[in-house]
XYZ file of C-alpha atoms in Angstrom:
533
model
C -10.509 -41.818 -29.933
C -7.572 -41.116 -31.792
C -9.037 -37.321 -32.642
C -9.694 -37.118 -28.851
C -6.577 -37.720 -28.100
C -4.679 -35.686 -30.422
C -7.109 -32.593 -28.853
C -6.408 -33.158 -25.266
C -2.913 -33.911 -25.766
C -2.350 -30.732 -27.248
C -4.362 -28.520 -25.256
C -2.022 -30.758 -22.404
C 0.929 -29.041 -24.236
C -0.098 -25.628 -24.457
C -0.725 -25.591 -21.191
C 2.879 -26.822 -20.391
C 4.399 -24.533 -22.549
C 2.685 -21.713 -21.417
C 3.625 -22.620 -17.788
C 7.585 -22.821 -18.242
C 7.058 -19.334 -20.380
C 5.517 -17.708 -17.030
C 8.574 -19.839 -15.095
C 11.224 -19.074 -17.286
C 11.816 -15.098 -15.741
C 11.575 -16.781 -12.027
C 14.908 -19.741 -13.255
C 17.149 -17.789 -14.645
C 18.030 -13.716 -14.372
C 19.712 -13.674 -17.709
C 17.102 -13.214 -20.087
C 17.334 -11.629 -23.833
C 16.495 -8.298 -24.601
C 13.222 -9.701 -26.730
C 12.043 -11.662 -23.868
C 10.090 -8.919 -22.157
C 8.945 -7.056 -25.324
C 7.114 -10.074 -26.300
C 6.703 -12.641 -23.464
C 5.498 -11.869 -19.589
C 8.748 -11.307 -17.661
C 6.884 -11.661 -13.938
C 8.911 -13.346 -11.521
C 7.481 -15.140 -8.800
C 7.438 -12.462 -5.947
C 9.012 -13.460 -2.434
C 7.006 -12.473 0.720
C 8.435 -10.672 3.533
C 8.843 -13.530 5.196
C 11.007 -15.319 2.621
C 12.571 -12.214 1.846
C 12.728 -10.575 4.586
C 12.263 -6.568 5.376
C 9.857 -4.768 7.537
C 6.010 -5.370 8.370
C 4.011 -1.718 9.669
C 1.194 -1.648 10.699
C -0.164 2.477 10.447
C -3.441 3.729 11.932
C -4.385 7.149 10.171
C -5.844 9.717 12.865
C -8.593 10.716 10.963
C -10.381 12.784 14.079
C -6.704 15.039 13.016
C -8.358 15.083 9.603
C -11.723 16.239 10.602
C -9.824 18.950 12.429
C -8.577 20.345 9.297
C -11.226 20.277 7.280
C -13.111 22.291 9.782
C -10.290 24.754 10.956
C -9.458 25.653 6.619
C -13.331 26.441 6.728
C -13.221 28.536 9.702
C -10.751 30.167 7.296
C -12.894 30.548 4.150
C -15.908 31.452 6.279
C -13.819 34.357 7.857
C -13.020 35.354 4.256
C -16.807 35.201 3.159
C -18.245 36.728 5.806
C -16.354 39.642 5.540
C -17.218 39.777 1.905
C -20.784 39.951 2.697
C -20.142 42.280 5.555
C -21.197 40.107 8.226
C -19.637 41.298 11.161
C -19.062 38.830 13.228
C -16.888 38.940 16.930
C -15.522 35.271 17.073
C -15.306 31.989 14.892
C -13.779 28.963 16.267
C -13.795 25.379 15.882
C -15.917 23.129 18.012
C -14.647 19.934 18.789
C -15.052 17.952 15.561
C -18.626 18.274 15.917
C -18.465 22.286 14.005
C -18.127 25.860 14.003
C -19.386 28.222 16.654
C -19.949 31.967 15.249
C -20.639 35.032 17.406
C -22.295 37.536 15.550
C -21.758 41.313 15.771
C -25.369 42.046 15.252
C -28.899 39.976 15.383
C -29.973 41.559 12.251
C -27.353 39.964 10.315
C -28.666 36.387 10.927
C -31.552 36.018 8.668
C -28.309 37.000 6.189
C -26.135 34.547 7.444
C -28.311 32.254 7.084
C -29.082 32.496 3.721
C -25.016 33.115 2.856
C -23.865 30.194 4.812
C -26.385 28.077 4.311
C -26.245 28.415 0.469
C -22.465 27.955 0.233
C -21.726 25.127 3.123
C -23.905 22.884 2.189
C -22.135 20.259 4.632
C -23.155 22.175 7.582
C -26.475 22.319 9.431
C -27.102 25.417 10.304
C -28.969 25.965 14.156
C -29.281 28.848 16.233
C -26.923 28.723 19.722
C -27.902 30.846 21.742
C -26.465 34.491 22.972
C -23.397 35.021 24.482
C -23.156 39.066 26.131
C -25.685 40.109 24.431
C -24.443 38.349 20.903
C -26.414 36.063 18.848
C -24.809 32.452 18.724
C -24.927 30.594 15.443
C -23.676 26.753 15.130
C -22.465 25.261 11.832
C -22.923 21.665 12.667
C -20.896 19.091 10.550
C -22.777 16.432 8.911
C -22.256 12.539 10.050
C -22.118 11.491 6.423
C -19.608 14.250 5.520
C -17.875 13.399 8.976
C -17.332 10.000 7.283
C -16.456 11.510 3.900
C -13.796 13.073 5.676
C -12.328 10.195 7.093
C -12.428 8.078 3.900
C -10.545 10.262 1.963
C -7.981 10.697 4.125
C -7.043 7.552 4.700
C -7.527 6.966 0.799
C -4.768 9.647 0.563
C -2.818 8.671 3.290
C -2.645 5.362 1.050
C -1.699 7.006 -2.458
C 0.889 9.252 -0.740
C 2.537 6.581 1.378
C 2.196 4.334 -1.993
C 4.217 7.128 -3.571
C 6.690 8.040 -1.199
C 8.076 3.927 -1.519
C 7.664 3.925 -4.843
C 10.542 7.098 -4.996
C 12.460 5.127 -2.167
C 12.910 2.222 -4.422
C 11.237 -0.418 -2.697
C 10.331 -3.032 -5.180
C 7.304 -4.389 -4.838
C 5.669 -3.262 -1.680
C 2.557 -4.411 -0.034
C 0.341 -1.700 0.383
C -3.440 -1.875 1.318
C -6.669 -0.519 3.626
C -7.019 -2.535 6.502
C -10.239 -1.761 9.279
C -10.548 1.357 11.608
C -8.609 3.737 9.280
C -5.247 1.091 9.315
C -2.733 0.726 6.633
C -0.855 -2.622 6.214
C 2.419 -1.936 5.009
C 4.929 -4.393 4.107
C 8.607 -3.391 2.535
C 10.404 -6.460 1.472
C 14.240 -6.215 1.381
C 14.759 -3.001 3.437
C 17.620 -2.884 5.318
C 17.298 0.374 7.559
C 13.417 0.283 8.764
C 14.496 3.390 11.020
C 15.171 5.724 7.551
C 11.800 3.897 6.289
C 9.753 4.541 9.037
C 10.468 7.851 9.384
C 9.914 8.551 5.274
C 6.165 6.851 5.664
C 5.608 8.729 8.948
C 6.453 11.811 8.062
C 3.240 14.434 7.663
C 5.403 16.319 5.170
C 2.929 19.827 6.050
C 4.851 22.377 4.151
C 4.165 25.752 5.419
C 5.754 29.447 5.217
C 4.554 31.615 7.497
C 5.965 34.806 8.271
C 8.199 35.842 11.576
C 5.985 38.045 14.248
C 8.135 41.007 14.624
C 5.728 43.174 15.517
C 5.373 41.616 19.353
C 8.140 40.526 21.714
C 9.746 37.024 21.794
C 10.301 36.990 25.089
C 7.396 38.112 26.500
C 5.834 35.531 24.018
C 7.728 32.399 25.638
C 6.277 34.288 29.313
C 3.100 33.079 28.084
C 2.087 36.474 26.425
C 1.540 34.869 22.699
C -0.421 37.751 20.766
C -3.666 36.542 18.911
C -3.155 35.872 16.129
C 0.815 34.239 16.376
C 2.302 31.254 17.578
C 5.893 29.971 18.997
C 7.700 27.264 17.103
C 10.905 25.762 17.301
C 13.894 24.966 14.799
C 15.217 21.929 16.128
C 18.833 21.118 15.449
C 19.715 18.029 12.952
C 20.235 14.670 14.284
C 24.213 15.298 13.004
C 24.707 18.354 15.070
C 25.530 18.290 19.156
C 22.547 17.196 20.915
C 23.845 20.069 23.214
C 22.680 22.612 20.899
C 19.340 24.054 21.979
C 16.584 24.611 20.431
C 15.772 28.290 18.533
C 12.353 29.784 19.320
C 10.630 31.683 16.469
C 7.346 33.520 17.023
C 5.587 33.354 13.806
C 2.552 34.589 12.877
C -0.040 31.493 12.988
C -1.827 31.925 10.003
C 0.111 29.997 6.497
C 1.476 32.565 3.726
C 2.037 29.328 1.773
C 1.631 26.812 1.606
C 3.421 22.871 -0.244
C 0.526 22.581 -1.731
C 1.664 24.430 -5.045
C 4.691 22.571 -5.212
C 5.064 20.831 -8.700
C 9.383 19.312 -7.610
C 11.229 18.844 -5.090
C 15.514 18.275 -5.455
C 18.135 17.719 -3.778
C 21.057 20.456 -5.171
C 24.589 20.961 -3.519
C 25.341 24.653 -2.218
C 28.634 25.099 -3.989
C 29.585 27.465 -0.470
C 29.261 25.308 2.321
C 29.277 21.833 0.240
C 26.084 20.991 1.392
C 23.059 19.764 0.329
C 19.912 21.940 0.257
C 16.685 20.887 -1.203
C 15.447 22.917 -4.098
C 11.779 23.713 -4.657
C 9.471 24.661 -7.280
C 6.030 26.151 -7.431
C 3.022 25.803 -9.986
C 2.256 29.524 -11.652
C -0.088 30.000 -9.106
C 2.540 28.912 -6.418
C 5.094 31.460 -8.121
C 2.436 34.235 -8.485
C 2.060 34.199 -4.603
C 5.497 33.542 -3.303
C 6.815 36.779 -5.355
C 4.057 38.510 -4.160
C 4.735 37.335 -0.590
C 8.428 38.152 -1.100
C 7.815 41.300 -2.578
C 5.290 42.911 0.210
C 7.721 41.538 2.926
C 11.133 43.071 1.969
C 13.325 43.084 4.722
C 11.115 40.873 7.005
C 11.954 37.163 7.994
C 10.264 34.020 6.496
C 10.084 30.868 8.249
C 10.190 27.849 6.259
C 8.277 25.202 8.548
C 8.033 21.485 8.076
C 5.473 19.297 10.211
C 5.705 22.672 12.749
C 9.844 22.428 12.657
C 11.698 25.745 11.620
C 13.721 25.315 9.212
C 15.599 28.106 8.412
C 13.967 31.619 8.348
C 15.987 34.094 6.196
C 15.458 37.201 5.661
C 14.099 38.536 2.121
C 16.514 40.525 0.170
C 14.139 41.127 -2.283
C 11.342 39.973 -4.494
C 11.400 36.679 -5.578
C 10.287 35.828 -8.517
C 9.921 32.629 -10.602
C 8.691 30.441 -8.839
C 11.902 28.802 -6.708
C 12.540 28.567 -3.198
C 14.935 26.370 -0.829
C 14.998 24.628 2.082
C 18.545 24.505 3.936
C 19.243 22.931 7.236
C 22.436 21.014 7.711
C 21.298 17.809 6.429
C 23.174 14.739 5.305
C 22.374 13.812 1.634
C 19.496 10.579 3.100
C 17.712 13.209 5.094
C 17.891 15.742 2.163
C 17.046 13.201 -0.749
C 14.341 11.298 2.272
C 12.405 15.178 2.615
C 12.497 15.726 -1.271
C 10.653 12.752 -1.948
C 7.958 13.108 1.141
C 7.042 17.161 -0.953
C 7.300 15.533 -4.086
C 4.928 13.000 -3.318
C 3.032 15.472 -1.230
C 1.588 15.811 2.693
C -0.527 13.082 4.323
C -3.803 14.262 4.804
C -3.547 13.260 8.304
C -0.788 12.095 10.804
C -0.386 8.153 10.913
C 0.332 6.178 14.018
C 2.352 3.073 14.109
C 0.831 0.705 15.732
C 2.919 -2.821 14.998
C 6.620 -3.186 13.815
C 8.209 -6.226 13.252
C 11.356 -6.535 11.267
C 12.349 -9.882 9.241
C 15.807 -10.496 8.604
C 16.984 -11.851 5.580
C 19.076 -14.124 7.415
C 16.060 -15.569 8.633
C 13.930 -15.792 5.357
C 16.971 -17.658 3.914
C 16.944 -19.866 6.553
C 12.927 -20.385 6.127
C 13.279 -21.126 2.544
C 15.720 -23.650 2.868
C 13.674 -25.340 5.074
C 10.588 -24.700 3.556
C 12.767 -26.344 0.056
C 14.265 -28.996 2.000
C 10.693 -30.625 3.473
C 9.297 -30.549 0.024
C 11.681 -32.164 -1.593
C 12.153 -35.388 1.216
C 8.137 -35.359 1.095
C 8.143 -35.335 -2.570
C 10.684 -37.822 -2.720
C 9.329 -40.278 -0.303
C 6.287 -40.300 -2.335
C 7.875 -40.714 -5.457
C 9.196 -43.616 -4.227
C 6.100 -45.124 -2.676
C 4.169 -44.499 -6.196
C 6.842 -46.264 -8.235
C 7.080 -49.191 -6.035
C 3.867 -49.554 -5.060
C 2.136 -48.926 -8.483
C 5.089 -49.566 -10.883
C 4.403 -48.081 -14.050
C 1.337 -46.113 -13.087
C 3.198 -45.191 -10.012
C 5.247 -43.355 -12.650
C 2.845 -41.701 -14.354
C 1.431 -40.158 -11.079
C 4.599 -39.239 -10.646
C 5.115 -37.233 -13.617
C 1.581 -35.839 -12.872
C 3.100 -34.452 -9.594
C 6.110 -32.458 -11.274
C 3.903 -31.201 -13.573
C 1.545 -30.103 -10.679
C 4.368 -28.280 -9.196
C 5.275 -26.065 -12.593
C 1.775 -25.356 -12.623
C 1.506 -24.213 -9.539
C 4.931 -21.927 -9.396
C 3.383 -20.901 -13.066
C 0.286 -20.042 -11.636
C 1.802 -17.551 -8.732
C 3.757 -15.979 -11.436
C 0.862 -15.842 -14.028
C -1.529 -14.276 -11.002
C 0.871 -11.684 -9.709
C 0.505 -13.632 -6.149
C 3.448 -13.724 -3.952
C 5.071 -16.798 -2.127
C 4.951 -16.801 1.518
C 6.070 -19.292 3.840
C 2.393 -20.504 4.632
C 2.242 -20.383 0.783
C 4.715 -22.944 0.891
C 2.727 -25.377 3.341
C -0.001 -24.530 0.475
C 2.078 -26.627 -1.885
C 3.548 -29.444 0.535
C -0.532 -30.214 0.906
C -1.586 -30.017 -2.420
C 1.383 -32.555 -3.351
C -0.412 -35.402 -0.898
C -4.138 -34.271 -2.333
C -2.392 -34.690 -5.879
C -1.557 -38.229 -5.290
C -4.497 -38.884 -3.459
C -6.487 -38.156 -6.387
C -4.023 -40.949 -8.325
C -4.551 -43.422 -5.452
C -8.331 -43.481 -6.308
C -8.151 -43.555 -9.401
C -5.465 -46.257 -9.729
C -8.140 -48.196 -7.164
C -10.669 -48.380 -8.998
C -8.760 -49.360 -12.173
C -7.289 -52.137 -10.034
C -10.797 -53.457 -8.729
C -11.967 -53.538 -12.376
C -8.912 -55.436 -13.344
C -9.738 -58.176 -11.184
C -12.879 -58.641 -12.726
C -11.394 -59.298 -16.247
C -12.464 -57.032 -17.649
C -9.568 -55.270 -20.881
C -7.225 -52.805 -20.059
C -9.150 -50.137 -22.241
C -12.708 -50.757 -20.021
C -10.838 -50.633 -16.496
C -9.008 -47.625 -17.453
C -12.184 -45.728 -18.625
C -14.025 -47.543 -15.465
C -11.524 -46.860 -12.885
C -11.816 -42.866 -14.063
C -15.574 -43.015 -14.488
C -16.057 -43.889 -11.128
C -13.366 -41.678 -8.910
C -14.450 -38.762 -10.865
C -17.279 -38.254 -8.438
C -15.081 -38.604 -5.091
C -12.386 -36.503 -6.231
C -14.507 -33.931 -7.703
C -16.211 -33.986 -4.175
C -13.049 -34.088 -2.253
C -11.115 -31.412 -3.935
C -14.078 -29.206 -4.997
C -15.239 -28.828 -1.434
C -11.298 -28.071 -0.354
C -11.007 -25.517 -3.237
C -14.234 -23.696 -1.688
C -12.672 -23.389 1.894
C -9.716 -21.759 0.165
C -11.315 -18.854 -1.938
C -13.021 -18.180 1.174
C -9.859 -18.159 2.842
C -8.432 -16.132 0.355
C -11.462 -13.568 0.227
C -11.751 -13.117 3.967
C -8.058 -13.896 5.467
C -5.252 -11.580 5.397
C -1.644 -11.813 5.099
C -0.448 -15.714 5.691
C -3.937 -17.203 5.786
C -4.192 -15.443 2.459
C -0.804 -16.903 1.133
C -1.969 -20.330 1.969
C -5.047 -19.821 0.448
C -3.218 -18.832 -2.509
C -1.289 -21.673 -3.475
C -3.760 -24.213 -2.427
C -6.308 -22.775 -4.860
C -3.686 -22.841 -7.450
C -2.494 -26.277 -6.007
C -6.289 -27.907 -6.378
C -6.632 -26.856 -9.741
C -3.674 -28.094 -10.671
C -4.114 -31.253 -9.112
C -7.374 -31.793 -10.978
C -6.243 -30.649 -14.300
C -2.978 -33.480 -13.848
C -4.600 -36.145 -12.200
C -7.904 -36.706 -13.924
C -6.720 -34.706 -17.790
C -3.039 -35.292 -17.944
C -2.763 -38.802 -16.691
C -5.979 -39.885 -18.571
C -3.980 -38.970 -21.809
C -0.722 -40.851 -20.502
C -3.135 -43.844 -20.066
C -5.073 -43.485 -23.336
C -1.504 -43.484 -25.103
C 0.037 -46.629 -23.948
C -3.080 -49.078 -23.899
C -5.485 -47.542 -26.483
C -3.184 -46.275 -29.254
C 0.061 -48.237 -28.517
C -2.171 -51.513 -27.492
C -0.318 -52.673 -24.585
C -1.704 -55.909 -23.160
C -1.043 -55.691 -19.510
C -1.975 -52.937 -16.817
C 1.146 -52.256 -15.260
C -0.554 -50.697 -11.411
């Protein structure tokens, strides 16, 4: 018994110990430098709710997605066509079901065929048909590369909104895939949402295209847009007159570069106008095109356009070489240092569409911890009491039991990573009552072997023995509706489910281990006469 004992009692110990190290970061924010070299310096994480902050729900348009992916290979199959001298008299995008083709010449289709067909391998290839005369070919998209398409994007839609709040600052965001192409996204602590918002929502297409200056602007905006070019507008800045109108560009439609080759983004101060500008830099291959865009365009205007916004479009001096460029436009330094993070961390695949946004103020996550603190202490207290009185000293022990129960659990959230919500709370409050429910039947049975004579020693062991089972069935059973809970809820259902599966095992490991030691102490080893329950 006495080697039992000494076991239990210390594997009791580590566990304790172990606890207040994972508590220790969460009670007190002065901590030594050696602390979190060699021991976990977790906190327990707030949730927005006790914290408060902003809650978004995003949908990515993937159909946008699909669009690209199909208009770039209208590109490259424009490019590759010519290359095999395929004449062709039209390529466009259909839908977001494919490509329609009109060839030059019926000859050529056997070849296109073959070309195509060997180098898109996500297209079907069918015949469509004439149209004057001209043979019709249809590259139809495949469903499972349809999908493809869609996954990825919101998979990068994910990792570049997880970047972009990662360079804001936010400490520990919530961030995860939710059904039909959604994104739950969950900023505790943010005080503007507005500045937020508009940094997740923000396409962030980088794109220099060259000003049309072959063709007139004005009988462009009469609805005379030459193939080929397109009209866009530079907008002024939310800090200049909203009287100011808009400038109209016409640009020719097709990308000289594009943001894709940018390796940094910076925000820089023009040491003319005091203002800030944000700088940009290109990969070699990025560098290698811009000075050769710069250098066969002396002279000629390029437009630096954001998410189809001009931003400025200067005109080139001379060849740039490298690899720098800027982007000026009258911003304050949050809209400058807010559109050098969304390049650095790069473009969304797709545009993203807010569908729910609910702000939380701190004001009232204070107020819902407070409460949340104040009804677990009067319920903890109130059952305190009742144990004491009602089961003197074993009331005690159960009650020791339940403040070890509660380090355990708070341990336990900061061991797991899992963060406290205000359903998380209820979590506890419940697992408190199962805790000392568990010590009611145990303290039961030892009673109802008492009164049978039998020693302290064979009730204790008895009264254990034979709650096991119920408590084991009880608890057990509860602990099963949680992980389920946990594995199919979301957001508070999964908070609750949280600490009550943290609360359960707790409550088994203090009620049947911890108290059983307790017990074995005072009437096994130290003797004592008379069961004091």
């Amino acid at each position: 018994m006495s080697k039992s004992l000494s076991w239990r009692s210390a594997l009791a110990g580590l566990v304790l110990l172990a606890a207040l190290i994972y508590l220790t970061p969460s009670l007190t924010s002065t901590l030594p430098d050696w602390w979190s070299r060699v021991l976990p310096d977790d906190r327990i994480r707030l949730g927005l709710d006790l914290q408060g902050g902003i809650h978004l729900v995003l949908e990515v348009e993937v159909d946008k997605a699909v669009e690209s992916h199909l208009e770039r290979t209208v590109e490259e199959l424009k490019g590759d066509l010519r290359k095999e001298k395929l004449r062709y008299q039209a390529i466009e995008r259909t839908g977001l079901e494919g490509i329609k083709v009109v060839m030059m010449r019926a000859e050529d289709v056997q070849t296109f065929r073959d070309t195509v067909g060997m180098i898109y391998s996500d297209f079907d290839i069918k015949a469509g048909g004439e149209e004057d005369g001209h043979p019709v070919m249809l590259l139809i998209l495949h469903t499972n590369a349809r999908k493809r398409i869609k996954e990825m994007a919101v998979d990068q839609a994910l990792e570049t909104i997880r970047n972009r709040i990662d360079q804001f600052g936010v400490t520990e965001p919530e961030i995860r895939p939710q059904e039909d192409h959604r994104i739950l996204v969950q900023l505790p602590g943010v005080s503007d949402p507005k500045r937020a918002i508009e940094l997740i929502g923000k396409t962030a297409l980088l794109e220099f295209k060259l000003v049309d200056e072959d063709h007139s602007l004005d009988e462009a905006l009469e609805g005379n847009i030459p193939p080929g070019s397109e009209i866009l507008y530079e907008s002024p800045p939310a800090t200049v007159s909203p009287d100011r109108r808009r400038i109209p560009y016409l640009l020719k439609k097709r990308a000289a570069l594009t943001g894709e080759y940018i390796t940094d983004a910076r925000v820089a101060i023009d040491s003319q106008y005091n203002e800030p500008y944000v700088s940009l830099s290109f990969d070699t291959r990025g560098a290698r095109l811009f000075e050769q865009i710069t250098g066969e365009n002396i002279k000629k205007r390029l437009a630096i356009v954001l998410d189809n916004n001009v931003y400025s479009a200067p005109v080139i001096q001379d060849k740039i070489a490298g690899g720098k460029a800027q982007i000026t436009g009258r911003f304050t330094m949050d809209e400058a240092k807010d559109l050098a993070i969304v390049l650095r961390a790069g473009a969304l695949p797709a545009p993203v569409k807010i569908l729910e946004e609910r702000t939380v103020g701190p004001s009232l996550g204070m107020d819902s911890i407070q409460k949340g603190i104040k009804s677990m202490l009067i319920g903890g207290l109130i059952v305190i009491l009742f144990m004491a009185v009602y089961y003197n000293l074993s009331g005690l022990i159960a009650d020791l039991a339940l403040v070890l129960n509660m380090i355990f659990i708070m341990a336990g959230l900061s061991f797991f990573g899992a963060t406290l919500t205000l359903p998380g709370i209820a979590g506890i409050i419940l697992t408190i009552g199962m805790s000392v429910d568990a010590n009611v039947l145990i303290f039961e049975r030892i009673r109802e072997e008492s009164r049978l004579g039998k020693t302290p020693r064979a009730a204790i062991e008895a009264g254990y023995g034979k709650a096991l089972v119920t408590i084991l069935d009880a608890q057990v059973t509860t602990l099963i509706g949680a992980l389920i809970l946990f594995q199919f809820g979301t957001g508070p259902v999964r908070g609750f489910a949280v600490t009550l599966s943290i609360g359960i095992v707790a409550s088994l490991f203090t009620a049947i281990f911890v108290t059983r030691i307790i017990f074995d102490l005072l009437y096994v080893q130290k003797r004592m006469k008379k069961l004091s329950i």
